[in-house]
C-alpha cells in the first residue's frame, strides 16, 4: 500500500479498491508504515532559506507567506541584500496565475526581483508608483515593469513621472496625463503587488532622501518610523503625514488594502523596526526578508497583531 501511495501516486480510494478494504483502513496502514519507519519522508529546504525562522515570522505576524533568507555575516548591516530579489522572484512565480494583474512599486528590492524573474504566467504588469528620478527610469521602476511583462508575455503599463512632486497641484495634473491615467486605471484591478519598505533615515528611504531638511524634520516630529510606496507609518503601523501623499504619484493605501496579495521585500537589521511598523499596518500579506531582520523581529519586546486587520490600515 505504501509503495502504491508514495511511489506510484495512487489515491487511497484506488488502493482500497485494489486491496478490497476501506480507505480508512488504507489510511491507518500508511500511518503505521510511517510509525514503523517503513516509509521515511524528507523535506529538503534550499540552503539559503531558513524554514524555522520563516514559519515563526509567519505565525508571529499572521502573514500568508514569510520567507527568510540566510544573509552573509558581512552583509547583515546592509539593507535589502540582492539575494532577496532572487527569492522574491521565485515566490512571485508561484503566486501569480494566468490573467492576474501584477503591480510593482518603486524600490531597489523590487528592481532586483524583476531582474531575477525567469518565469511568470501571462499577466498584465502595472507600475504602482512614480520613479525616484525620472532620468534613471530605464534602470529603475519602468525597466522593472518592462522586464516582468517581457517574462510573462503580458502588457506593461509603466509610469513616466517622478514619485514626488513639488506640490499637490502638479501631482494632480500629472495624474490626468493619458499614460499615467491609464496606469492608474489598473490599480483597482491589481491582484498581486510587490512593494519595498524604507526606514526613516538617509539612504534607506527614497522618500526621505527626496525631501528637504525642513520637511524631514516635520515628518519625523509626527513619529514616522517607516515608509512604503510614499505612505508614512508610525511605530504602531498607523499612517501619518497624509499630506505627503497628495504630492506623490502612487497607489493609495486603501487600494493596497484591497489587493489580495501584497508582498513586501525588505531586509537588514537597520530596516527591522520599519518592517515591524509596516506589518502592523495590515497592508502587507507576505514578506521576503533575511535572517538579520528576522532575528530582530522575532525578539522584539512588543507583541504584534496576531492577525492582519486589512479592513482598516490606520489601526482604528
PDB file of C-alpha atoms in Angstrom:
ATOM      1  CA  UNK A   1       0.000   0.000   0.000  1.00  0.00           C
ATOM      2  CA  UNK A   2       2.829   2.393   0.861  1.00  0.00           C
ATOM      3  CA  UNK A   3       4.517   1.705  -2.461  1.00  0.00           C
ATOM      4  CA  UNK A   4       1.296   2.395  -4.347  1.00  0.00           C
ATOM      5  CA  UNK A   5       0.629   5.632  -2.444  1.00  0.00           C
ATOM      6  CA  UNK A   6       4.099   7.197  -2.166  1.00  0.00           C
ATOM      7  CA  UNK A   7       5.870   5.899  -5.264  1.00  0.00           C
ATOM      8  CA  UNK A   8       3.094   5.292  -7.767  1.00  0.00           C
ATOM      9  CA  UNK A   9       0.933   8.259  -6.764  1.00  0.00           C
ATOM     10  CA  UNK A  10      -2.293   6.294  -6.431  1.00  0.00           C
ATOM     11  CA  UNK A  11      -5.098   7.661  -4.254  1.00  0.00           C
ATOM     12  CA  UNK A  12      -6.290   5.985  -1.066  1.00  0.00           C
ATOM     13  CA  UNK A  13      -9.585   5.144  -2.761  1.00  0.00           C
ATOM     14  CA  UNK A  14      -7.774   3.416  -5.660  1.00  0.00           C
ATOM     15  CA  UNK A  15      -5.627   1.441  -3.216  1.00  0.00           C
ATOM     16  CA  UNK A  16      -8.676   0.490  -1.173  1.00  0.00           C
ATOM     17  CA  UNK A  17     -10.386  -0.892  -4.272  1.00  0.00           C
ATOM     18  CA  UNK A  18      -7.277  -2.840  -5.271  1.00  0.00           C
ATOM     19  CA  UNK A  19      -6.852  -4.476  -1.855  1.00  0.00           C
ATOM     20  CA  UNK A  20     -10.543  -4.858  -1.106  1.00  0.00           C
ATOM     21  CA  UNK A  21     -10.523  -2.760   2.087  1.00  0.00           C
ATOM     22  CA  UNK A  22     -11.917   0.627   3.140  1.00  0.00           C
ATOM     23  CA  UNK A  23      -9.999   3.842   2.510  1.00  0.00           C
ATOM     24  CA  UNK A  24      -9.892   4.321   6.301  1.00  0.00           C
ATOM     25  CA  UNK A  25      -8.011   1.018   6.588  1.00  0.00           C
ATOM     26  CA  UNK A  26      -5.569   2.271   3.940  1.00  0.00           C
ATOM     27  CA  UNK A  27      -5.043   5.489   5.919  1.00  0.00           C
ATOM     28  CA  UNK A  28      -4.271   3.502   9.086  1.00  0.00           C
ATOM     29  CA  UNK A  29      -1.816   1.267   7.230  1.00  0.00           C
ATOM     30  CA  UNK A  30       0.005   4.285   5.810  1.00  0.00           C
ATOM     31  CA  UNK A  31       0.233   5.821   9.291  1.00  0.00           C
ATOM     32  CA  UNK A  32       1.648   2.550  10.633  1.00  0.00           C
ATOM     33  CA  UNK A  33       4.224   2.473   7.819  1.00  0.00           C
ATOM     34  CA  UNK A  34       5.473   5.890   8.955  1.00  0.00           C
ATOM     35  CA  UNK A  35       5.488   4.916  12.636  1.00  0.00           C
ATOM     36  CA  UNK A  36       7.496   1.729  11.933  1.00  0.00           C
ATOM     37  CA  UNK A  37       9.961   3.594   9.761  1.00  0.00           C
ATOM     38  CA  UNK A  38       8.995   1.599   6.662  1.00  0.00           C
ATOM     39  CA  UNK A  39       8.493   4.956   4.984  1.00  0.00           C
ATOM     40  CA  UNK A  40      10.688   7.999   5.557  1.00  0.00           C
ATOM     41  CA  UNK A  41       9.641  11.459   4.417  1.00  0.00           C
ATOM     42  CA  UNK A  42      12.365  14.064   3.989  1.00  0.00           C
ATOM     43  CA  UNK A  43      11.655  17.738   3.353  1.00  0.00           C
ATOM     44  CA  UNK A  44      14.605  19.422   1.706  1.00  0.00           C
ATOM     45  CA  UNK A  45      14.768  23.192   2.069  1.00  0.00           C
ATOM     46  CA  UNK A  46      17.230  25.168  -0.096  1.00  0.00           C
ATOM     47  CA  UNK A  47      20.336  26.005   1.917  1.00  0.00           C
ATOM     48  CA  UNK A  48      19.803  29.760   1.683  1.00  0.00           C
ATOM     49  CA  UNK A  49      16.310  29.572   3.206  1.00  0.00           C
ATOM     50  CA  UNK A  50      15.658  29.390   6.944  1.00  0.00           C
ATOM     51  CA  UNK A  51      12.468  27.351   7.360  1.00  0.00           C
ATOM     52  CA  UNK A  52      12.267  27.700  11.148  1.00  0.00           C
ATOM     53  CA  UNK A  53      12.534  31.495  11.138  1.00  0.00           C
ATOM     54  CA  UNK A  54      10.164  31.698   8.170  1.00  0.00           C
ATOM     55  CA  UNK A  55       7.465  29.753   9.981  1.00  0.00           C
ATOM     56  CA  UNK A  56       7.970  31.667  13.229  1.00  0.00           C
ATOM     57  CA  UNK A  57       7.731  35.019  11.449  1.00  0.00           C
ATOM     58  CA  UNK A  58       4.615  33.989   9.561  1.00  0.00           C
ATOM     59  CA  UNK A  59       2.915  32.931  12.786  1.00  0.00           C
ATOM     60  CA  UNK A  60       4.026  35.977  14.777  1.00  0.00           C
ATOM     61  CA  UNK A  61       2.579  38.496  12.320  1.00  0.00           C
ATOM     62  CA  UNK A  62      -0.257  36.435  10.897  1.00  0.00           C
ATOM     63  CA  UNK A  63       1.257  36.538   7.412  1.00  0.00           C
ATOM     64  CA  UNK A  64       0.130  34.424   4.483  1.00  0.00           C
ATOM     65  CA  UNK A  65       3.717  33.790   3.370  1.00  0.00           C
ATOM     66  CA  UNK A  66       7.030  34.550   5.064  1.00  0.00           C
ATOM     67  CA  UNK A  67      10.367  33.657   3.506  1.00  0.00           C
ATOM     68  CA  UNK A  68      13.581  34.267   5.435  1.00  0.00           C
ATOM     69  CA  UNK A  69      16.850  34.158   3.519  1.00  0.00           C
ATOM     70  CA  UNK A  70      20.214  33.436   5.087  1.00  0.00           C
ATOM     71  CA  UNK A  71      22.334  36.561   4.663  1.00  0.00           C
ATOM     72  CA  UNK A  72      26.155  36.579   4.712  1.00  0.00           C
ATOM     73  CA  UNK A  73      27.561  37.783   8.020  1.00  0.00           C
ATOM     74  CA  UNK A  74      29.295  40.713   6.356  1.00  0.00           C
ATOM     75  CA  UNK A  75      26.004  41.860   4.821  1.00  0.00           C
ATOM     76  CA  UNK A  76      23.850  41.799   7.960  1.00  0.00           C
ATOM     77  CA  UNK A  77      24.038  45.565   8.407  1.00  0.00           C
ATOM     78  CA  UNK A  78      23.185  46.265   4.772  1.00  0.00           C
ATOM     79  CA  UNK A  79      19.556  46.903   3.841  1.00  0.00           C
ATOM     80  CA  UNK A  80      17.900  44.698   1.223  1.00  0.00           C
ATOM     81  CA  UNK A  81      20.618  42.217   0.178  1.00  0.00           C
ATOM     82  CA  UNK A  82      20.324  41.439  -3.542  1.00  0.00           C
ATOM     83  CA  UNK A  83      19.568  37.761  -2.910  1.00  0.00           C
ATOM     84  CA  UNK A  84      16.179  38.823  -1.513  1.00  0.00           C
ATOM     85  CA  UNK A  85      15.175  39.751  -5.041  1.00  0.00           C
ATOM     86  CA  UNK A  86      16.054  36.300  -6.351  1.00  0.00           C
ATOM     87  CA  UNK A  87      13.983  34.561  -3.686  1.00  0.00           C
ATOM     88  CA  UNK A  88      11.104  37.006  -4.175  1.00  0.00           C
ATOM     89  CA  UNK A  89      11.183  36.252  -7.916  1.00  0.00           C
ATOM     90  CA  UNK A  90      10.725  32.546  -7.162  1.00  0.00           C
ATOM     91  CA  UNK A  91       7.848  33.293  -4.789  1.00  0.00           C
ATOM     92  CA  UNK A  92       6.201  35.557  -7.338  1.00  0.00           C
ATOM     93  CA  UNK A  93       6.409  32.803  -9.931  1.00  0.00           C
ATOM     94  CA  UNK A  94       4.290  30.664  -7.598  1.00  0.00           C
ATOM     95  CA  UNK A  95       1.810  33.345  -6.524  1.00  0.00           C
ATOM     96  CA  UNK A  96       0.948  34.867  -9.900  1.00  0.00           C
ATOM     97  CA  UNK A  97      -1.542  32.974 -12.037  1.00  0.00           C
ATOM     98  CA  UNK A  98      -2.601  33.493 -15.626  1.00  0.00           C
ATOM     99  CA  UNK A  99      -4.754  36.585 -16.056  1.00  0.00           C
ATOM    100  CA  UNK A 100      -3.572  38.307 -12.867  1.00  0.00           C
ATOM    101  CA  UNK A 101      -2.611  41.965 -12.733  1.00  0.00           C
ATOM    102  CA  UNK A 102       0.821  42.365 -11.129  1.00  0.00           C
ATOM    103  CA  UNK A 103       1.692  45.697  -9.533  1.00  0.00           C
ATOM    104  CA  UNK A 104       5.289  46.782  -8.882  1.00  0.00           C
ATOM    105  CA  UNK A 105       6.168  49.722  -6.619  1.00  0.00           C
ATOM    106  CA  UNK A 106       9.461  51.590  -6.707  1.00  0.00           C
ATOM    107  CA  UNK A 107      12.267  50.106  -4.641  1.00  0.00           C
ATOM    108  CA  UNK A 108      15.741  48.632  -5.035  1.00  0.00           C
ATOM    109  CA  UNK A 109      14.465  45.268  -3.852  1.00  0.00           C
ATOM    110  CA  UNK A 110      11.635  45.163  -6.392  1.00  0.00           C
ATOM    111  CA  UNK A 111      14.068  46.137  -9.139  1.00  0.00           C
ATOM    112  CA  UNK A 112      16.359  43.266  -8.105  1.00  0.00           C
ATOM    113  CA  UNK A 113      13.334  40.965  -8.048  1.00  0.00           C
ATOM    114  CA  UNK A 114      12.285  41.923 -11.585  1.00  0.00           C
ATOM    115  CA  UNK A 115      15.827  41.390 -12.870  1.00  0.00           C
ATOM    116  CA  UNK A 116      15.842  37.872 -11.394  1.00  0.00           C
ATOM    117  CA  UNK A 117      12.490  36.811 -12.903  1.00  0.00           C
ATOM    118  CA  UNK A 118      12.774  33.858 -15.273  1.00  0.00           C
ATOM    119  CA  UNK A 119       9.191  32.550 -15.204  1.00  0.00           C
ATOM    120  CA  UNK A 120       5.833  34.228 -14.843  1.00  0.00           C
ATOM    121  CA  UNK A 121       2.381  33.217 -16.136  1.00  0.00           C
ATOM    122  CA  UNK A 122       0.774  35.533 -18.710  1.00  0.00           C
ATOM    123  CA  UNK A 123      -0.321  38.637 -16.790  1.00  0.00           C
ATOM    124  CA  UNK A 124      -0.618  42.401 -17.036  1.00  0.00           C
ATOM    125  CA  UNK A 125       2.096  44.379 -15.232  1.00  0.00           C
ATOM    126  CA  UNK A 126       1.476  47.884 -13.898  1.00  0.00           C
ATOM    127  CA  UNK A 127       3.736  50.347 -12.107  1.00  0.00           C
ATOM    128  CA  UNK A 128       2.309  51.420  -8.736  1.00  0.00           C
ATOM    129  CA  UNK A 129       4.479  54.462  -8.045  1.00  0.00           C
ATOM    130  CA  UNK A 130       6.405  57.098  -9.886  1.00  0.00           C
ATOM    131  CA  UNK A 131      10.181  56.826 -10.099  1.00  0.00           C
ATOM    132  CA  UNK A 132      12.844  58.151  -7.746  1.00  0.00           C
ATOM    133  CA  UNK A 133      14.444  60.075 -10.586  1.00  0.00           C
ATOM    134  CA  UNK A 134      12.800  60.270 -13.992  1.00  0.00           C
ATOM    135  CA  UNK A 135      16.277  60.365 -15.524  1.00  0.00           C
ATOM    136  CA  UNK A 136      17.001  56.838 -14.290  1.00  0.00           C
ATOM    137  CA  UNK A 137      13.723  55.294 -15.435  1.00  0.00           C
ATOM    138  CA  UNK A 138      15.482  52.907 -17.796  1.00  0.00           C
ATOM    139  CA  UNK A 139      17.369  51.393 -14.844  1.00  0.00           C
ATOM    140  CA  UNK A 140      14.567  51.560 -12.309  1.00  0.00           C
ATOM    141  CA  UNK A 141      10.854  51.018 -11.925  1.00  0.00           C
ATOM    142  CA  UNK A 142       9.995  51.442 -15.595  1.00  0.00           C
ATOM    143  CA  UNK A 143      12.530  48.845 -16.630  1.00  0.00           C
ATOM    144  CA  UNK A 144      11.315  46.508 -13.855  1.00  0.00           C
ATOM    145  CA  UNK A 145       7.775  46.691 -15.238  1.00  0.00           C
ATOM    146  CA  UNK A 146       9.017  46.085 -18.763  1.00  0.00           C
ATOM    147  CA  UNK A 147      11.137  43.148 -17.631  1.00  0.00           C
ATOM    148  CA  UNK A 148       8.258  41.467 -15.767  1.00  0.00           C
ATOM    149  CA  UNK A 149       5.930  41.983 -18.737  1.00  0.00           C
ATOM    150  CA  UNK A 150       8.535  40.557 -21.092  1.00  0.00           C
ATOM    151  CA  UNK A 151       8.901  37.406 -18.986  1.00  0.00           C
ATOM    152  CA  UNK A 152       5.132  36.966 -18.676  1.00  0.00           C
ATOM    153  CA  UNK A 153       4.301  37.928 -22.247  1.00  0.00           C
ATOM    154  CA  UNK A 154       1.669  40.355 -20.954  1.00  0.00           C
ATOM    155  CA  UNK A 155       1.039  44.083 -21.332  1.00  0.00           C
ATOM    156  CA  UNK A 156       3.142  46.651 -19.477  1.00  0.00           C
ATOM    157  CA  UNK A 157       1.810  49.894 -18.026  1.00  0.00           C
ATOM    158  CA  UNK A 158       4.754  51.980 -16.785  1.00  0.00           C
ATOM    159  CA  UNK A 159       4.575  55.442 -15.230  1.00  0.00           C
ATOM    160  CA  UNK A 160       6.935  58.028 -16.697  1.00  0.00           C
ATOM    161  CA  UNK A 161       6.798  60.510 -13.821  1.00  0.00           C
ATOM    162  CA  UNK A 162       8.663  61.263 -10.584  1.00  0.00           C
ATOM    163  CA  UNK A 163       7.280  59.809  -7.390  1.00  0.00           C
ATOM    164  CA  UNK A 164       7.386  63.111  -5.505  1.00  0.00           C
ATOM    165  CA  UNK A 165       6.276  66.441  -6.976  1.00  0.00           C
ATOM    166  CA  UNK A 166       6.802  69.979  -5.630  1.00  0.00           C
ATOM    167  CA  UNK A 167       3.124  70.473  -4.802  1.00  0.00           C
ATOM    168  CA  UNK A 168      -0.287  68.791  -4.885  1.00  0.00           C
ATOM    169  CA  UNK A 169      -1.448  70.728  -7.955  1.00  0.00           C
ATOM    170  CA  UNK A 170       1.436  69.483 -10.092  1.00  0.00           C
ATOM    171  CA  UNK A 171       0.851  65.910  -8.922  1.00  0.00           C
ATOM    172  CA  UNK A 172      -2.867  66.163  -9.725  1.00  0.00           C
ATOM    173  CA  UNK A 173      -2.133  67.478 -13.210  1.00  0.00           C
ATOM    174  CA  UNK A 174       0.270  64.609 -13.921  1.00  0.00           C
ATOM    175  CA  UNK A 175      -2.274  62.021 -12.758  1.00  0.00           C
ATOM    176  CA  UNK A 176      -4.574  63.178 -15.565  1.00  0.00           C
ATOM    177  CA  UNK A 177      -1.982  62.730 -18.307  1.00  0.00           C
ATOM    178  CA  UNK A 178      -3.031  59.960 -20.668  1.00  0.00           C
ATOM    179  CA  UNK A 179      -0.286  57.401 -19.986  1.00  0.00           C
ATOM    180  CA  UNK A 180      -0.291  57.907 -16.221  1.00  0.00           C
ATOM    181  CA  UNK A 181      -4.097  57.887 -16.042  1.00  0.00           C
ATOM    182  CA  UNK A 182      -4.141  54.592 -17.953  1.00  0.00           C
ATOM    183  CA  UNK A 183      -1.817  53.005 -15.409  1.00  0.00           C
ATOM    184  CA  UNK A 184      -3.909  54.374 -12.532  1.00  0.00           C
ATOM    185  CA  UNK A 185      -6.994  52.705 -14.006  1.00  0.00           C
ATOM    186  CA  UNK A 186      -5.375  49.329 -13.304  1.00  0.00           C
ATOM    187  CA  UNK A 187      -4.721  49.993  -9.603  1.00  0.00           C
ATOM    188  CA  UNK A 188      -8.126  48.658  -8.577  1.00  0.00           C
ATOM    189  CA  UNK A 189      -7.546  45.551 -10.713  1.00  0.00           C
ATOM    190  CA  UNK A 190      -4.198  44.538  -9.198  1.00  0.00           C
ATOM    191  CA  UNK A 191      -4.291  41.034  -7.707  1.00  0.00           C
ATOM    192  CA  UNK A 192      -0.633  40.662  -6.648  1.00  0.00           C
ATOM    193  CA  UNK A 193       1.662  43.539  -5.659  1.00  0.00           C
ATOM    194  CA  UNK A 194       5.332  43.810  -4.744  1.00  0.00           C
ATOM    195  CA  UNK A 195       6.430  46.685  -2.511  1.00  0.00           C
ATOM    196  CA  UNK A 196       9.545  47.839  -0.692  1.00  0.00           C
ATOM    197  CA  UNK A 197       9.894  49.202   2.847  1.00  0.00           C
ATOM    198  CA  UNK A 198      12.129  52.064   3.942  1.00  0.00           C
ATOM    199  CA  UNK A 199      13.306  53.273   7.342  1.00  0.00           C
ATOM    200  CA  UNK A 200      13.037  56.993   8.010  1.00  0.00           C
ATOM    201  CA  UNK A 201      16.723  57.728   7.565  1.00  0.00           C
ATOM    202  CA  UNK A 202      19.097  58.772   4.820  1.00  0.00           C
ATOM    203  CA  UNK A 203      19.908  56.136   2.225  1.00  0.00           C
ATOM    204  CA  UNK A 204      17.223  53.711   3.415  1.00  0.00           C
ATOM    205  CA  UNK A 205      14.102  55.600   2.373  1.00  0.00           C
ATOM    206  CA  UNK A 206      13.701  57.014  -1.109  1.00  0.00           C
ATOM    207  CA  UNK A 207      11.062  59.473   0.045  1.00  0.00           C
ATOM    208  CA  UNK A 208      13.235  60.637   2.944  1.00  0.00           C
ATOM    209  CA  UNK A 209      16.074  61.355   0.526  1.00  0.00           C
ATOM    210  CA  UNK A 210      13.833  63.368  -1.817  1.00  0.00           C
ATOM    211  CA  UNK A 211      12.612  65.780   0.867  1.00  0.00           C
ATOM    212  CA  UNK A 212      14.247  68.932   2.215  1.00  0.00           C
ATOM    213  CA  UNK A 213      15.781  69.001   5.702  1.00  0.00           C
ATOM    214  CA  UNK A 214      12.820  71.028   6.956  1.00  0.00           C
ATOM    215  CA  UNK A 215      10.318  68.544   5.546  1.00  0.00           C
ATOM    216  CA  UNK A 216      12.195  65.585   7.003  1.00  0.00           C
ATOM    217  CA  UNK A 217      12.171  67.210  10.417  1.00  0.00           C
ATOM    218  CA  UNK A 218       8.442  67.898  10.131  1.00  0.00           C
ATOM    219  CA  UNK A 219       7.533  64.299   9.341  1.00  0.00           C
ATOM    220  CA  UNK A 220       9.967  62.992  11.940  1.00  0.00           C
ATOM    221  CA  UNK A 221       8.114  65.097  14.527  1.00  0.00           C
ATOM    222  CA  UNK A 222       4.967  63.156  13.601  1.00  0.00           C
ATOM    223  CA  UNK A 223       6.679  59.950  14.652  1.00  0.00           C
ATOM    224  CA  UNK A 224       7.438  58.462  11.238  1.00  0.00           C
ATOM    225  CA  UNK A 225       9.125  55.086  11.589  1.00  0.00           C
ATOM    226  CA  UNK A 226       8.640  53.620   8.124  1.00  0.00           C
ATOM    227  CA  UNK A 227       7.744  54.409   4.530  1.00  0.00           C
ATOM    228  CA  UNK A 228       6.150  52.203   1.903  1.00  0.00           C
ATOM    229  CA  UNK A 229       5.151  53.437  -1.551  1.00  0.00           C
ATOM    230  CA  UNK A 230       5.288  57.051  -0.280  1.00  0.00           C
ATOM    231  CA  UNK A 231       2.939  56.265   2.628  1.00  0.00           C
ATOM    232  CA  UNK A 232       4.313  57.039   6.098  1.00  0.00           C
ATOM    233  CA  UNK A 233       3.721  54.951   9.243  1.00  0.00           C
ATOM    234  CA  UNK A 234       4.484  55.377  12.922  1.00  0.00           C
ATOM    235  CA  UNK A 235       5.888  52.559  15.049  1.00  0.00           C
ATOM    236  CA  UNK A 236       2.408  51.167  15.675  1.00  0.00           C
ATOM    237  CA  UNK A 237       1.605  50.938  11.966  1.00  0.00           C
ATOM    238  CA  UNK A 238      -0.700  53.976  11.883  1.00  0.00           C
ATOM    239  CA  UNK A 239      -0.500  56.244   8.844  1.00  0.00           C
ATOM    240  CA  UNK A 240       0.851  59.730   9.493  1.00  0.00           C
ATOM    241  CA  UNK A 241       1.758  62.687   7.279  1.00  0.00           C
ATOM    242  CA  UNK A 242      -1.063  62.045   4.835  1.00  0.00           C
ATOM    243  CA  UNK A 243      -0.493  65.398   3.148  1.00  0.00           C
ATOM    244  CA  UNK A 244       2.639  63.964   1.576  1.00  0.00           C
ATOM    245  CA  UNK A 245       0.529  61.558  -0.478  1.00  0.00           C
ATOM    246  CA  UNK A 246      -1.158  64.476  -2.221  1.00  0.00           C
ATOM    247  CA  UNK A 247       2.205  65.370  -3.758  1.00  0.00           C
ATOM    248  CA  UNK A 248       3.045  61.814  -4.799  1.00  0.00           C
ATOM    249  CA  UNK A 249       2.359  59.636  -7.810  1.00  0.00           C
ATOM    250  CA  UNK A 250       1.479  56.412  -6.039  1.00  0.00           C
ATOM    251  CA  UNK A 251      -1.180  53.808  -5.355  1.00  0.00           C
ATOM    252  CA  UNK A 252      -3.486  54.778  -2.478  1.00  0.00           C
ATOM    253  CA  UNK A 253      -3.378  52.964   0.852  1.00  0.00           C
ATOM    254  CA  UNK A 254      -6.985  51.817   0.564  1.00  0.00           C
ATOM    255  CA  UNK A 255      -6.199  50.398  -2.884  1.00  0.00           C
ATOM    256  CA  UNK A 256      -3.270  48.449  -1.437  1.00  0.00           C
ATOM    257  CA  UNK A 257      -5.597  47.185   1.275  1.00  0.00           C
ATOM    258  CA  UNK A 258      -7.941  45.673  -1.321  1.00  0.00           C
ATOM    259  CA  UNK A 259      -5.179  43.831  -3.221  1.00  0.00           C
ATOM    260  CA  UNK A 260      -5.453  40.105  -2.342  1.00  0.00           C
ATOM    261  CA  UNK A 261      -1.674  39.547  -2.145  1.00  0.00           C
ATOM    262  CA  UNK A 262       0.817  42.272  -1.190  1.00  0.00           C
ATOM    263  CA  UNK A 263       4.393  41.013  -0.916  1.00  0.00           C
ATOM    264  CA  UNK A 264       6.910  43.240   0.865  1.00  0.00           C
ATOM    265  CA  UNK A 265      10.601  42.704   0.100  1.00  0.00           C
ATOM    266  CA  UNK A 266      12.869  44.195   2.763  1.00  0.00           C
ATOM    267  CA  UNK A 267      15.796  43.061   4.876  1.00  0.00           C
ATOM    268  CA  UNK A 268      18.735  44.090   7.017  1.00  0.00           C
ATOM    269  CA  UNK A 269      18.836  44.830  10.722  1.00  0.00           C
ATOM    270  CA  UNK A 270      18.602  48.573  10.077  1.00  0.00           C
ATOM    271  CA  UNK A 271      15.182  48.055   8.494  1.00  0.00           C
ATOM    272  CA  UNK A 272      13.776  45.741  11.167  1.00  0.00           C
ATOM    273  CA  UNK A 273      11.822  48.432  13.041  1.00  0.00           C
ATOM    274  CA  UNK A 274      10.404  49.787   9.774  1.00  0.00           C
ATOM    275  CA  UNK A 275       9.350  46.294   8.663  1.00  0.00           C
ATOM    276  CA  UNK A 276       7.633  45.785  12.017  1.00  0.00           C
ATOM    277  CA  UNK A 277       5.744  49.064  11.624  1.00  0.00           C
ATOM    278  CA  UNK A 278       4.512  48.259   8.109  1.00  0.00           C
ATOM    279  CA  UNK A 279       3.485  44.730   9.072  1.00  0.00           C
ATOM    280  CA  UNK A 280       1.434  46.222  11.913  1.00  0.00           C
ATOM    281  CA  UNK A 281      -0.430  48.394   9.388  1.00  0.00           C
ATOM    282  CA  UNK A 282      -2.207  45.365   7.941  1.00  0.00           C
ATOM    283  CA  UNK A 283      -1.448  46.405   4.359  1.00  0.00           C
ATOM    284  CA  UNK A 284       1.021  43.576   3.716  1.00  0.00           C
ATOM    285  CA  UNK A 285       0.082  39.911   3.432  1.00  0.00           C
ATOM    286  CA  UNK A 286       3.504  38.341   2.790  1.00  0.00           C
ATOM    287  CA  UNK A 287       7.161  39.127   3.471  1.00  0.00           C
ATOM    288  CA  UNK A 288      10.530  38.212   1.982  1.00  0.00           C
ATOM    289  CA  UNK A 289      13.339  39.173   4.356  1.00  0.00           C
ATOM    290  CA  UNK A 290      16.667  37.979   5.742  1.00  0.00           C
ATOM    291  CA  UNK A 291      17.915  36.478   8.993  1.00  0.00           C
ATOM    292  CA  UNK A 292      19.307  39.798  10.245  1.00  0.00           C
ATOM    293  CA  UNK A 293      15.885  41.459  10.123  1.00  0.00           C
ATOM    294  CA  UNK A 294      14.020  38.306  11.158  1.00  0.00           C
ATOM    295  CA  UNK A 295      16.016  37.909  14.373  1.00  0.00           C
ATOM    296  CA  UNK A 296      15.183  41.472  15.391  1.00  0.00           C
ATOM    297  CA  UNK A 297      11.512  40.993  14.531  1.00  0.00           C
ATOM    298  CA  UNK A 298      11.252  37.722  16.426  1.00  0.00           C
ATOM    299  CA  UNK A 299      12.961  39.029  19.583  1.00  0.00           C
ATOM    300  CA  UNK A 300      11.184  42.407  19.721  1.00  0.00           C
ATOM    301  CA  UNK A 301       9.652  43.093  23.110  1.00  0.00           C
ATOM    302  CA  UNK A 302       6.287  44.217  21.783  1.00  0.00           C
ATOM    303  CA  UNK A 303       3.738  41.658  20.702  1.00  0.00           C
ATOM    304  CA  UNK A 304       2.467  42.368  17.170  1.00  0.00           C
ATOM    305  CA  UNK A 305      -1.052  41.831  15.980  1.00  0.00           C
ATOM    306  CA  UNK A 306      -1.610  38.146  15.575  1.00  0.00           C
ATOM    307  CA  UNK A 307      -3.940  38.582  12.591  1.00  0.00           C
ATOM    308  CA  UNK A 308      -3.855  41.114   9.815  1.00  0.00           C
ATOM    309  CA  UNK A 309      -6.528  43.777  10.011  1.00  0.00           C
ATOM    310  CA  UNK A 310      -6.836  44.640   6.358  1.00  0.00           C
ATOM    311  CA  UNK A 311     -10.172  46.349   6.853  1.00  0.00           C
ATOM    312  CA  UNK A 312      -8.577  49.420   8.398  1.00  0.00           C
ATOM    313  CA  UNK A 313      -4.961  50.307   7.519  1.00  0.00           C
ATOM    314  CA  UNK A 314      -4.971  53.133  10.071  1.00  0.00           C
ATOM    315  CA  UNK A 315      -5.449  50.892  13.063  1.00  0.00           C
ATOM    316  CA  UNK A 316      -8.771  52.423  14.152  1.00  0.00           C
TER     317      UNK A 316
END
